[in-house]
CSV table of C-alpha atoms and ligand atoms in Angstrom, one decimal:
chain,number,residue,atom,x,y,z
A,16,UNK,CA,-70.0,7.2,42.1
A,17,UNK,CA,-70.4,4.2,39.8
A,18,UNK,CA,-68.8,4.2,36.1
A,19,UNK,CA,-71.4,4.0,33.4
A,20,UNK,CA,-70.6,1.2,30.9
A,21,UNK,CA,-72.8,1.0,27.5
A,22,UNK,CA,-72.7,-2.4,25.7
A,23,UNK,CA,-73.9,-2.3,22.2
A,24,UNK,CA,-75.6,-5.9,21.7
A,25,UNK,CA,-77.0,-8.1,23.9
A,26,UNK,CA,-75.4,-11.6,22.3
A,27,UNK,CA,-73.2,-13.7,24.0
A,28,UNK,CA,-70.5,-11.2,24.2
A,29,UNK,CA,-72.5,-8.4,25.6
A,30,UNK,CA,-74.1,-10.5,28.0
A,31,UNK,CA,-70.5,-11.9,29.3
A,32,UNK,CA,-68.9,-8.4,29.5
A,33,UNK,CA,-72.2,-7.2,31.8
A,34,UNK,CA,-72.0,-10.5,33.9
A,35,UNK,CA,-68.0,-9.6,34.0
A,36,UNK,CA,-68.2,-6.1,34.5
A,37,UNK,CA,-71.0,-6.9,37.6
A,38,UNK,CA,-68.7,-7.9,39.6
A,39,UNK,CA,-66.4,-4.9,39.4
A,40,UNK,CA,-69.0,-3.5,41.7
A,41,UNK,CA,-67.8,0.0,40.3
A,42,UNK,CA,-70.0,0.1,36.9
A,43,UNK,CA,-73.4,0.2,36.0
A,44,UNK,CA,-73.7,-1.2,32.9
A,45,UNK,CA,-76.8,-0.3,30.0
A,46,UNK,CA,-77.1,-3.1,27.2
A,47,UNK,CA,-78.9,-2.2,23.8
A,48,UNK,CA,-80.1,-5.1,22.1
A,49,UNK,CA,-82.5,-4.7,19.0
A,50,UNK,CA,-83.8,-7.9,19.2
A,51,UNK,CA,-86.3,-8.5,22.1
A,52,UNK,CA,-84.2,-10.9,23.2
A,53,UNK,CA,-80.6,-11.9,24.5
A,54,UNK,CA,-78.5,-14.4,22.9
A,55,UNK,CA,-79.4,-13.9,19.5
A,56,UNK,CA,-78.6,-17.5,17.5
A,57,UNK,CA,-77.2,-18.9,20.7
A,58,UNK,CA,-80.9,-18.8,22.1
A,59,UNK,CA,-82.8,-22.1,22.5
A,60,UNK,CA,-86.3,-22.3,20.6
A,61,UNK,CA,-88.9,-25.2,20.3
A,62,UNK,CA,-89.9,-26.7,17.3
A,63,UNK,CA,-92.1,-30.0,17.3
A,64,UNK,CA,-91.2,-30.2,20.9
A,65,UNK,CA,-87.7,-30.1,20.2
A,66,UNK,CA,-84.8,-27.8,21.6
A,67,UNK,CA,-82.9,-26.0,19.1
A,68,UNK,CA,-80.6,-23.0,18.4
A,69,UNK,CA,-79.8,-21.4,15.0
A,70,UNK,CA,-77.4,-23.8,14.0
A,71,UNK,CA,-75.4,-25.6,16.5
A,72,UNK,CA,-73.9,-23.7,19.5
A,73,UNK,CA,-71.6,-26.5,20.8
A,74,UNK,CA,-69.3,-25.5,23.2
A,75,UNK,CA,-66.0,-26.0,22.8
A,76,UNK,CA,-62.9,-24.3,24.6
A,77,UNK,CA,-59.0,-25.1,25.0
A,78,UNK,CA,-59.3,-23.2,28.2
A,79,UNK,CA,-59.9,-24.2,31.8
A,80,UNK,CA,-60.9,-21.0,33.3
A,81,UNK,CA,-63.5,-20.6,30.5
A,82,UNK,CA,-64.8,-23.8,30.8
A,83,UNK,CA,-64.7,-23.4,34.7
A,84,UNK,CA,-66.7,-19.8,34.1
A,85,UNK,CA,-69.3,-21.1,32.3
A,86,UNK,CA,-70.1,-24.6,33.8
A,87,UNK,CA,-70.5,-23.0,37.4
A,88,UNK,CA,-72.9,-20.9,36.0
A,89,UNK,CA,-74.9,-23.3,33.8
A,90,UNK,CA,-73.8,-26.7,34.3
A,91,UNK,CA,-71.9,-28.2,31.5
A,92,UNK,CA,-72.9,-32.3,30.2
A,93,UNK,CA,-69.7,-33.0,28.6
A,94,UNK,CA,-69.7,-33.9,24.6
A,95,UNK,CA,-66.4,-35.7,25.0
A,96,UNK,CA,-66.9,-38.5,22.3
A,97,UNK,CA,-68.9,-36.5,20.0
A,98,UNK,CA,-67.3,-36.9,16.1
A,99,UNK,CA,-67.7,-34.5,13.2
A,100,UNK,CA,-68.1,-36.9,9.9
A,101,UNK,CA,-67.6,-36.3,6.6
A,102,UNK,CA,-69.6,-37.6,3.8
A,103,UNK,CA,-66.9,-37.9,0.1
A,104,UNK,CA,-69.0,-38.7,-2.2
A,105,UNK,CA,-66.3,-40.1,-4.6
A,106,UNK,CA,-65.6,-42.5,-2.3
A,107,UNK,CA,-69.0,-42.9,-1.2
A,108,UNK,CA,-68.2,-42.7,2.6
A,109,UNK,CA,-67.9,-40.7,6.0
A,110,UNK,CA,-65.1,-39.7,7.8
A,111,UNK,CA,-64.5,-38.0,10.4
A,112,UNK,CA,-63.0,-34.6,10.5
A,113,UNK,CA,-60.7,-33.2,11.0
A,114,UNK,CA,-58.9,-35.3,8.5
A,115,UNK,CA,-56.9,-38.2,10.5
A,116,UNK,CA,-54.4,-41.0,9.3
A,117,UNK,CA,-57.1,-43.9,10.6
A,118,UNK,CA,-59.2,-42.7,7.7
A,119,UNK,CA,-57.2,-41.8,5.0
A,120,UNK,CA,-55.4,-45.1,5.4
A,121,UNK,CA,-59.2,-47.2,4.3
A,122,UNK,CA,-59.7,-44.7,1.3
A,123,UNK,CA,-59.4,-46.9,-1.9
A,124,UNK,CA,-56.9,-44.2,-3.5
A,125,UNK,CA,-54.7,-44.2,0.3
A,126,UNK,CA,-51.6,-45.7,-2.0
A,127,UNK,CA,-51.9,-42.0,-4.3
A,128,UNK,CA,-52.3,-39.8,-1.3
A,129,UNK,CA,-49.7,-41.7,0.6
A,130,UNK,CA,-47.7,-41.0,-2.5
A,131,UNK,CA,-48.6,-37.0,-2.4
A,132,UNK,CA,-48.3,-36.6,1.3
A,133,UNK,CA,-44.7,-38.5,1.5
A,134,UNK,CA,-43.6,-36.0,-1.1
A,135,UNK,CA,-44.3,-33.1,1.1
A,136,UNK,CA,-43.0,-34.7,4.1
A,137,UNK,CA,-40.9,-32.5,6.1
A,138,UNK,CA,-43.2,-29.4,4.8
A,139,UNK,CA,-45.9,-31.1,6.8
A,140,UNK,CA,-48.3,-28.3,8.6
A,141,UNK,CA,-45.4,-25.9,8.2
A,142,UNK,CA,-45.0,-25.9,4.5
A,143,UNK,CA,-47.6,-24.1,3.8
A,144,UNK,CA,-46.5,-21.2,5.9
A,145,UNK,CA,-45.5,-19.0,2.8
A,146,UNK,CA,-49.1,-20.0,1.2
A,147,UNK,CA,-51.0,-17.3,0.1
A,148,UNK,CA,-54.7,-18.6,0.0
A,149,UNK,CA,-57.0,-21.5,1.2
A,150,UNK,CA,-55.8,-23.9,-1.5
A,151,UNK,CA,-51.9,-23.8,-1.0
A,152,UNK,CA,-52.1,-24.1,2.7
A,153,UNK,CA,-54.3,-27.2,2.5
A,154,UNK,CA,-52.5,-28.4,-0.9
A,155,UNK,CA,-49.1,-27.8,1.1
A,156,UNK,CA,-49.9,-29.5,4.0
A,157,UNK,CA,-52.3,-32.8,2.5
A,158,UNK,CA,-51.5,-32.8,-1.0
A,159,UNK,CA,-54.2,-32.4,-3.8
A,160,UNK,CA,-55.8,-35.9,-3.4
A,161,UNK,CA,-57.1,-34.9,0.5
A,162,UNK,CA,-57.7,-31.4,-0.6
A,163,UNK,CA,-60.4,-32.2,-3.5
A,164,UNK,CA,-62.1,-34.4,-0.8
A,165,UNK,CA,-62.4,-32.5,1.9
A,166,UNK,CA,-61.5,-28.9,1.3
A,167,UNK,CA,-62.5,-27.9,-1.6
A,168,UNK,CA,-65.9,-28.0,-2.9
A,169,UNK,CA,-66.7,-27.3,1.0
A,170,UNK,CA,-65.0,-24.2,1.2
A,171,UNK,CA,-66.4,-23.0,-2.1
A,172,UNK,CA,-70.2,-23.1,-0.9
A,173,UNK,CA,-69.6,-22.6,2.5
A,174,UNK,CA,-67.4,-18.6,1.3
A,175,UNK,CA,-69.9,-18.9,-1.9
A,176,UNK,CA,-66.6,-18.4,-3.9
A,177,UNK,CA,-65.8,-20.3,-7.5
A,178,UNK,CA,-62.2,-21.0,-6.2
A,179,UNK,CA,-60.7,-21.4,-2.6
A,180,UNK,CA,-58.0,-19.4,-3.8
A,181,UNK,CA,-59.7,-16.6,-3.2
A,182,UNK,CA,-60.0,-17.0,0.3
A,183,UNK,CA,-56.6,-15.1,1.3
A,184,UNK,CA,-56.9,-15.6,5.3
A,185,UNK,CA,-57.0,-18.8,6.8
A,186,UNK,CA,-56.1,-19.1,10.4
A,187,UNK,CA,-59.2,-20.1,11.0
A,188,UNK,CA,-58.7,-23.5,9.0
A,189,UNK,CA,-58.2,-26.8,11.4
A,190,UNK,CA,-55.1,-27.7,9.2
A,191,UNK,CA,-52.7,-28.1,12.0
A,192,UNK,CA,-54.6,-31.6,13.1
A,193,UNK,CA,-54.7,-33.0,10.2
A,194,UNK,CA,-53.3,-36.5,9.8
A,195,UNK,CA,-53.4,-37.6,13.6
A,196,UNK,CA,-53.9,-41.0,14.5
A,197,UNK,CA,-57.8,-41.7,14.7
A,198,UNK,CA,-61.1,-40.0,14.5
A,199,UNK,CA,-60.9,-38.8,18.2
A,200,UNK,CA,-57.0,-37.8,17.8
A,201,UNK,CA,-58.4,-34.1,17.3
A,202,UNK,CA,-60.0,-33.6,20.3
A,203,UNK,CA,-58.4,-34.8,23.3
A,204,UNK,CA,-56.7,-31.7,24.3
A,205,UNK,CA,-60.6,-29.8,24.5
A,206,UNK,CA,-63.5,-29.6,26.5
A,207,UNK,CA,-66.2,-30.0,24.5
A,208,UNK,CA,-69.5,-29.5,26.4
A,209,UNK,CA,-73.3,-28.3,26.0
A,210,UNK,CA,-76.1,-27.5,29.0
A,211,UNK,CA,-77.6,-29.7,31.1
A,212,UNK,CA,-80.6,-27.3,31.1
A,213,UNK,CA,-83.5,-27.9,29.0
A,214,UNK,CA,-83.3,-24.8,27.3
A,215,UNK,CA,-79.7,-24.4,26.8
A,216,UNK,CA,-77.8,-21.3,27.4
A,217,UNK,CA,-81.0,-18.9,28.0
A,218,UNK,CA,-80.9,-18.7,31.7
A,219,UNK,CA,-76.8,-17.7,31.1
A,220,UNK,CA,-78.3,-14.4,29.7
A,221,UNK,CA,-80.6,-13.7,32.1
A,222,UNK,CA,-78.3,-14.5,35.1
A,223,UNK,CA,-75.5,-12.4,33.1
A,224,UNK,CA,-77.3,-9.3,32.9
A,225,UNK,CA,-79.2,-9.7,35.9
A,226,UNK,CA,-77.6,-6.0,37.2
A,227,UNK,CA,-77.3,-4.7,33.8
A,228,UNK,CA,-79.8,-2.3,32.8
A,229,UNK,CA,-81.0,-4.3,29.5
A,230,UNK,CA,-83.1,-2.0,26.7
A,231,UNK,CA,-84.5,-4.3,24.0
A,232,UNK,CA,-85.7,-3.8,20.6
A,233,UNK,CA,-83.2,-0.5,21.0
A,234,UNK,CA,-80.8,0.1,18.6
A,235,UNK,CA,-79.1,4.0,18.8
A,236,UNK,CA,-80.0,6.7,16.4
A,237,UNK,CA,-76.7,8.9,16.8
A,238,UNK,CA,-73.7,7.9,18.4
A,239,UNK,CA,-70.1,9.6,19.5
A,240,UNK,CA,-67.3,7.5,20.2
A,241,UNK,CA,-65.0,9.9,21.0
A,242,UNK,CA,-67.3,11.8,23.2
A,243,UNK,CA,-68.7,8.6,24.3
A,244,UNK,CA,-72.2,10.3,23.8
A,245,UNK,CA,-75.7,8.2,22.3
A,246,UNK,CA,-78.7,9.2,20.9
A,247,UNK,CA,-81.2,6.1,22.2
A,248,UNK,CA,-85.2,6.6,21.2
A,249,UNK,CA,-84.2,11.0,21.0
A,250,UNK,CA,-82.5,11.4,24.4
A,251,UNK,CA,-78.6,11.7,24.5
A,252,UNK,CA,-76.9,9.5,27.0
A,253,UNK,CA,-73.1,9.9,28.0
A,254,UNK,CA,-71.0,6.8,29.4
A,255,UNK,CA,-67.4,6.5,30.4
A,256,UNK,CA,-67.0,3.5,28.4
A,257,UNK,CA,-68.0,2.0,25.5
A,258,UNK,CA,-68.4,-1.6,24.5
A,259,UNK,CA,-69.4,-2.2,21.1
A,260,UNK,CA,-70.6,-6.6,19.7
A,261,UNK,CA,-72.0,-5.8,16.3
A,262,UNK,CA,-70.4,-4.6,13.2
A,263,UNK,CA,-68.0,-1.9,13.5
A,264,UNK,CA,-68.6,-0.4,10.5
A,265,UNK,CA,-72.1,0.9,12.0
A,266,UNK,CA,-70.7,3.1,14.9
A,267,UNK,CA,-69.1,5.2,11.9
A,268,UNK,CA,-72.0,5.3,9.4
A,269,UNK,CA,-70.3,3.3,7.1
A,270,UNK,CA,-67.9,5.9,6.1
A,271,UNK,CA,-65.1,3.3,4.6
A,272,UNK,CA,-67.9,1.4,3.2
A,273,UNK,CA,-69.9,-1.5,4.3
A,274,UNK,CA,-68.3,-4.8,6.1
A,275,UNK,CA,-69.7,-7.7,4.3
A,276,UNK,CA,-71.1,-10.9,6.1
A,277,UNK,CA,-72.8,-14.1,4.7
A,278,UNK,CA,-76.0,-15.9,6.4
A,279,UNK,CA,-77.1,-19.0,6.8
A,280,UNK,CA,-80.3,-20.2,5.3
A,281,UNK,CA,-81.4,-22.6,8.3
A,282,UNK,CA,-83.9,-25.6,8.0
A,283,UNK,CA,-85.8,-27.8,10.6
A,284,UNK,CA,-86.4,-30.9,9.7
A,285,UNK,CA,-87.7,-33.8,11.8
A,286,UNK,CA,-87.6,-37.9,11.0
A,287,UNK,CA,-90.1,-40.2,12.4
A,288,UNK,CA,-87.3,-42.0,14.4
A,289,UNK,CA,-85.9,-41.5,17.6
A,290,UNK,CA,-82.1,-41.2,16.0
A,291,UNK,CA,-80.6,-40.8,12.8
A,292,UNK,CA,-77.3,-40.1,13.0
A,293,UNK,CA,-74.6,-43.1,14.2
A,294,UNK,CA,-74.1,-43.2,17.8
A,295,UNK,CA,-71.5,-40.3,18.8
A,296,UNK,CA,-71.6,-38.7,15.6
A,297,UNK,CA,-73.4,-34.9,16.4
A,298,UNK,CA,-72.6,-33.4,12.8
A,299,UNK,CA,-72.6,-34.4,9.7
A,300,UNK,CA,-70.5,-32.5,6.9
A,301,UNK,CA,-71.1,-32.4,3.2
A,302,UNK,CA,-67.5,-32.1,1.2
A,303,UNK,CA,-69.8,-32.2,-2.7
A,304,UNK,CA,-72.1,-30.5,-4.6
A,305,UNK,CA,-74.8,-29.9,-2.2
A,306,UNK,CA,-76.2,-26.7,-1.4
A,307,UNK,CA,-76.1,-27.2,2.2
A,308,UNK,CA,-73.3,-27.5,4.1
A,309,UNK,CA,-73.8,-29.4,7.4
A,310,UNK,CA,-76.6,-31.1,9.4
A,311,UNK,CA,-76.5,-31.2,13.2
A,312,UNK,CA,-79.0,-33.8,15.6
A,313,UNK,CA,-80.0,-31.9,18.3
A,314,UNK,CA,-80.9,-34.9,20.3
A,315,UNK,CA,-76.9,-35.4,20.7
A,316,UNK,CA,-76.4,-32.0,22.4
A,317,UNK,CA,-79.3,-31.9,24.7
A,318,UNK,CA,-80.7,-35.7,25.3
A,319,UNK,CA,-84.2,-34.3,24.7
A,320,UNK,CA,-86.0,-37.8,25.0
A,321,UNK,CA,-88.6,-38.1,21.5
A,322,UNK,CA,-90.1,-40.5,19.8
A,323,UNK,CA,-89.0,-38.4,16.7
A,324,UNK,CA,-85.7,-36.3,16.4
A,325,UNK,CA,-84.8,-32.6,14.6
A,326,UNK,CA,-82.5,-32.1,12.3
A,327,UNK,CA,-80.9,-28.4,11.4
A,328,UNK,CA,-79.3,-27.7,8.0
A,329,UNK,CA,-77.7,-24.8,6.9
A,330,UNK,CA,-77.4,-23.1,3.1
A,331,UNK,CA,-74.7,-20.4,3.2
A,332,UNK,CA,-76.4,-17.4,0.9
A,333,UNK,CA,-75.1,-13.8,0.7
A,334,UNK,CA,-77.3,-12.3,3.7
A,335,UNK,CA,-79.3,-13.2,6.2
A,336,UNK,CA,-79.1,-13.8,9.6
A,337,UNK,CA,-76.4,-16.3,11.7
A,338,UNK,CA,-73.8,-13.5,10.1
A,339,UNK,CA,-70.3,-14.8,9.1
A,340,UNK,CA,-67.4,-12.0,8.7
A,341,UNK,CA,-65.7,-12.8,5.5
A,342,UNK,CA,-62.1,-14.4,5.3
A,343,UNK,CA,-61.4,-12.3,3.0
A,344,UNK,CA,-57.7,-10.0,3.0
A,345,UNK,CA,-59.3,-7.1,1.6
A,346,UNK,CA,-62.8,-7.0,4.0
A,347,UNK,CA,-60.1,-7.6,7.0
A,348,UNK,CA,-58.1,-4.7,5.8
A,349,UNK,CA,-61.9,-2.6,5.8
A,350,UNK,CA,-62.3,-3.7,9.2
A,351,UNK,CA,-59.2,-2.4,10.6
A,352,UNK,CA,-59.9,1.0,8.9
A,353,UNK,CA,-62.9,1.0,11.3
A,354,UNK,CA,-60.9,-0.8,14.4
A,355,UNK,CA,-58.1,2.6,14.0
A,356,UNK,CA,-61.0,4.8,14.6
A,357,UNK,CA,-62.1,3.7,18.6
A,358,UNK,CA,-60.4,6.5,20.9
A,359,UNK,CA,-59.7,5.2,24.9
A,360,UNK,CA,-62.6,3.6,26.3
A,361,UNK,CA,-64.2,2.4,23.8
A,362,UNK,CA,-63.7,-1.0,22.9
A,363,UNK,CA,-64.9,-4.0,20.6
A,364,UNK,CA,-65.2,-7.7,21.0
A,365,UNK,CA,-68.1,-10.6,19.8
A,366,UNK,CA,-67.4,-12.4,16.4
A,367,UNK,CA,-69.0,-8.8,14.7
A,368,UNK,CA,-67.5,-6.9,16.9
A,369,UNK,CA,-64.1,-8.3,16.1
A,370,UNK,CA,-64.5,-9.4,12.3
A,371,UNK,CA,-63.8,-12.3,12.5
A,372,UNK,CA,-65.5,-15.6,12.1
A,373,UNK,CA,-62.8,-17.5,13.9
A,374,UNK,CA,-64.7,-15.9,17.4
A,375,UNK,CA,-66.8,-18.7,19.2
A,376,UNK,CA,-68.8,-18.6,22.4
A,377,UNK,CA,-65.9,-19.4,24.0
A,378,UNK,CA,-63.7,-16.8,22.4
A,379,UNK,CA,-66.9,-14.4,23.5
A,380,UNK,CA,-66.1,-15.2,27.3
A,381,UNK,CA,-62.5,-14.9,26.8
A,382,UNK,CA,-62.2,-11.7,24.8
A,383,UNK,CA,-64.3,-10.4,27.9
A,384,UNK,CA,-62.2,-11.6,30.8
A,385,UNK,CA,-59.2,-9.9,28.5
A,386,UNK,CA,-61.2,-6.8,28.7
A,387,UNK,CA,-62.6,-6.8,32.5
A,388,UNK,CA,-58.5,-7.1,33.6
A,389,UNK,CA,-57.0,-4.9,31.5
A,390,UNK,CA,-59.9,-2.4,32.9
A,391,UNK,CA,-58.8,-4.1,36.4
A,392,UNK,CA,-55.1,-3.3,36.0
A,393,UNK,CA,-55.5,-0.2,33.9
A,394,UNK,CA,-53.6,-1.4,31.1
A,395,UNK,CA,-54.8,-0.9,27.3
A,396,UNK,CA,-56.0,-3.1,24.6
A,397,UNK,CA,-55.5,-3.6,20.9
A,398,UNK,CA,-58.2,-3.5,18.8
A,399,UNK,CA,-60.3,-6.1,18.5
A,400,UNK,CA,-60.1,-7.3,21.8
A,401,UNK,CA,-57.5,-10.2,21.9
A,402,UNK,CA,-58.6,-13.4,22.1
A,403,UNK,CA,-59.3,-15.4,19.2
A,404,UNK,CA,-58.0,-19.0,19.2
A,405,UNK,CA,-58.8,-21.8,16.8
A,406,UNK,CA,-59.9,-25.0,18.8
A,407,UNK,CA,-57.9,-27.4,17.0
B,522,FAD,C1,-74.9,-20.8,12.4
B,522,FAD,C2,-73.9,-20.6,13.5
B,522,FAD,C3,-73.5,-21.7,14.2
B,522,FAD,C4,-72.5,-21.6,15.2
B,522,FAD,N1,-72.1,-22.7,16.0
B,522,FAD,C5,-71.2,-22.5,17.0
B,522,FAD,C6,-70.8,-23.6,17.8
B,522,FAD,O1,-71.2,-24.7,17.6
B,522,FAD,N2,-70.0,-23.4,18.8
B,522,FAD,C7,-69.5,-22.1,19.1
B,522,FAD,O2,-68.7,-21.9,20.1
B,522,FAD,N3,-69.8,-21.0,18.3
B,522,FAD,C8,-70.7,-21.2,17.3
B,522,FAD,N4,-71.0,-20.1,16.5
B,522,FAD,C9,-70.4,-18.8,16.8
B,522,FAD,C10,-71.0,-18.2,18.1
B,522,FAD,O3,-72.3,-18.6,18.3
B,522,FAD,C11,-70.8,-16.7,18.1
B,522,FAD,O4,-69.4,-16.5,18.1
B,522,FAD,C12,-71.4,-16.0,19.2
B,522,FAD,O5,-72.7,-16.3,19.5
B,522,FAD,C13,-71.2,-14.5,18.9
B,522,FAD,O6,-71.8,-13.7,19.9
B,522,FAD,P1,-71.7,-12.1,19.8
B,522,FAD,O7,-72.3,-11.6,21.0
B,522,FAD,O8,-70.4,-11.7,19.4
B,522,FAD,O9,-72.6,-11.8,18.5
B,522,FAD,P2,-74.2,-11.9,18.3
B,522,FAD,O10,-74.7,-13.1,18.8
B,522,FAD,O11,-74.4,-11.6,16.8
B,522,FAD,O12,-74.7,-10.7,19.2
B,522,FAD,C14,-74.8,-9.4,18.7
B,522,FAD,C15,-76.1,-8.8,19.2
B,522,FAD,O13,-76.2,-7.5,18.8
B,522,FAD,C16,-77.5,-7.2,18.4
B,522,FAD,N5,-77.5,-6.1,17.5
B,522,FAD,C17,-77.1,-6.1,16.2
B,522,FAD,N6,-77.2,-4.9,15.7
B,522,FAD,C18,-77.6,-4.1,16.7
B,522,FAD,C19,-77.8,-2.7,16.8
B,522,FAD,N7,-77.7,-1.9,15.7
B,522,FAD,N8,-78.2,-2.2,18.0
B,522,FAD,C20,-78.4,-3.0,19.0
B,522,FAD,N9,-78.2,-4.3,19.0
B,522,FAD,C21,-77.8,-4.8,17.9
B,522,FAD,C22,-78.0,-8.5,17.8
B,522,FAD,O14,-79.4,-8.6,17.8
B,522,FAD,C23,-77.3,-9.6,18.7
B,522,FAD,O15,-78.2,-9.9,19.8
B,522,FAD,C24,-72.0,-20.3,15.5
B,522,FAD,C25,-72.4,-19.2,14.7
B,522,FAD,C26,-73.3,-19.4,13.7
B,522,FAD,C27,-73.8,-18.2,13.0
């Protein structure tokens, strides 16, 4: 008889683990998605004609086997020379980012920062390995001159926090590239890659949980990990495993208190042009006093051939959807509180389900190959799921 397998969410995670766990052969597998939809942000809808997702969902992996999962399955254009830029308002240019020595060398204060980051030569990426927030690690690493630029003001809107030295974790931040040779120094060891298909990632979801038994707009009203028992719409549902994507803190009715997120306020905006971004450049990144925090061109990601182009732009504000676990030491801690409570079988992966907001799509698909072997060879895993890796 087959094992029954409940996934709780049917994002990019869930979907993966079903698509995963389908080829076990030995579990039949029951998504619960509240939306009635899979894929949540990841999704691909239409405005003025044009593709988009909530925000950009580039893909971008250090790993071959991921790359090599997805791309059989949905086909993969590669985003090789995309660049991240940088508007500095001081200076009253772009650069690209992450930070590189190219750039830093044509800013008009280059002899200053030159002067800062020769005196902490030698403490260069590793210096900072006693720091205890955001600031020191970038302060310790760029000196002060780099940080103001780039770091700062960013981080502040983008955590909604009056000082980055509040933001106590930060293994997440693309620090360790800093200061290579040019604008494309920071990417060569990455794939970097985003559907051929029209409509992005939505037939992954489908073709993932094509076996899966996939109940939307269903979220559960009761629900025993230990016993590995559900309450869905009044009838009780046992499985022998449990695999939870959202927010831990909702399988244990809060009971430590509520894990915090921030949304994204997200704007489409189209321009009577075909392009307005520089060739190559798919993001743009705003280091001042704006409210927003980036703007992505669509058209770079999925060639969708217009005589006018889209433009997303996203305000960080306290909720709201696209959520963002918080780098924060002490919402962590809360986390891990809920993470010491899942018994055997019962596991949790997906950027909510692991708390962290260094989890990407392809951290999703790698997180649930961890989990499909260690089910494979028997062997158990830590809570969250393993897997998180910054790209850079
Ligand atoms: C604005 C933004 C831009 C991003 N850009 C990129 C990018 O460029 N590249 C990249 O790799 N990653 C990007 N990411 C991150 C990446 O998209 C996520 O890591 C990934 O989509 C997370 O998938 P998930 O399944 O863990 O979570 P989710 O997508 O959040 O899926 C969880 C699912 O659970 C459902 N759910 C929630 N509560 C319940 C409930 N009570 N009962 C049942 N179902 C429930 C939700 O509806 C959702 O479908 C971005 C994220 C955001 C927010």
């Amino acid at each position: 008889m087959k094992k029954k397998l409940l996934i709780i969410g049917g994002g990019f995670a869930g979907c993966c683990v079903a698509h995963l766990f389908s080829k076990l052969n030995n579990w039949e597998t029951t998504i619960i998605e509240k939306n009635n939809f899979l894929g949540d942000g990841v999704r691909t809808n239409w405005y003025g004609g044009h593709p988009y997702t909530f925000g950009p969902r580039h893909f971008l992996t250090p790993y071959d086997n991921v790359y090599k999962y997805l791309n059989e399955i949905i086909p993969l254009r590669s985003c090789a020379e995309h660049e991240f830029l940088t508007y500095v308002e001081r200076d009253n240019d772009f650069y690209a980012y992450p930070i590189n020595m190219s750039d830093v060398k044509r800013m008009p204060d280059y002899d200053l920062i030159n002067k800062e980051m020769t005196e902490k030569k030698g403490e260069n990426f590793i210096g900072s390995k006693n720091a205890k927030n955001l600031e020191d690690y970038w302060i310790g690493s760029v000196g002060n001159r780099l940080f103001d630029k780039f770091i700062d003001k960013y981080n502040k809107k983008m955590w909604l926090v009056d000082d980055c030295k509040e933001i106590d974790t930060f293994n997440w931040s693309p620090k360790g590239v800093t200061l290579k040779d040019g604008p494309r120094a920071a990417w060569t060891d990455i794939y970097s890659g985003y559907p051929y298909a029209a409509n992005g990632y939505n037939d992954y979801f489908d073709i993932a949980t094509k076996e899966a038994k996939v109940h939307f707009n269903t979220t559960f009203d009761y629900i025993d990990l230990e016993k590995k028992e559900i309450l869905i719409n009044s009838e009780k549902h046992k499985f022998d495993m449990i695999v939870n994507t959202i927010s831990p803190d909702l399988l244990f009715k809060r009971k430590f208190g509520k894990l915090n997120y921030l949304g994204r306020e997200f704007h489409k905006i189209i321009f009577p042009v075909e392009e307005v971004f520089p060739k190559n450049v798919y993001f743009l990144y705003y280091a001042n006093d704006e409210k927003f925090t980036r703007l992505v061109e669509y058209k770079k990601f999925t060639h969708h051939k217009s005589p006018t182009t889209l433009v997303g732009m996203e305000i960080p504000v306290r909720d709201g959807p696209g959520a963002y676990p918080l780098p924060f030491k002490k919402d962590q801690e809360l986390a891990k509180k809920y993470f010491n409570l899942f018994p055997d079988d019962c596991y949790s992966l997906g950027r909510a389900g692991s708390y962290l907001y260094g989890i990407d799509i392809d951290d999703c698909i790698r997180q649930a190959m961890i989990l499909c072997d260690a089910v494979k060879s028997g062997s158990k895993l830590k809570y969250p799921v393993p897997g998180d890796n910054y790209k850079f």
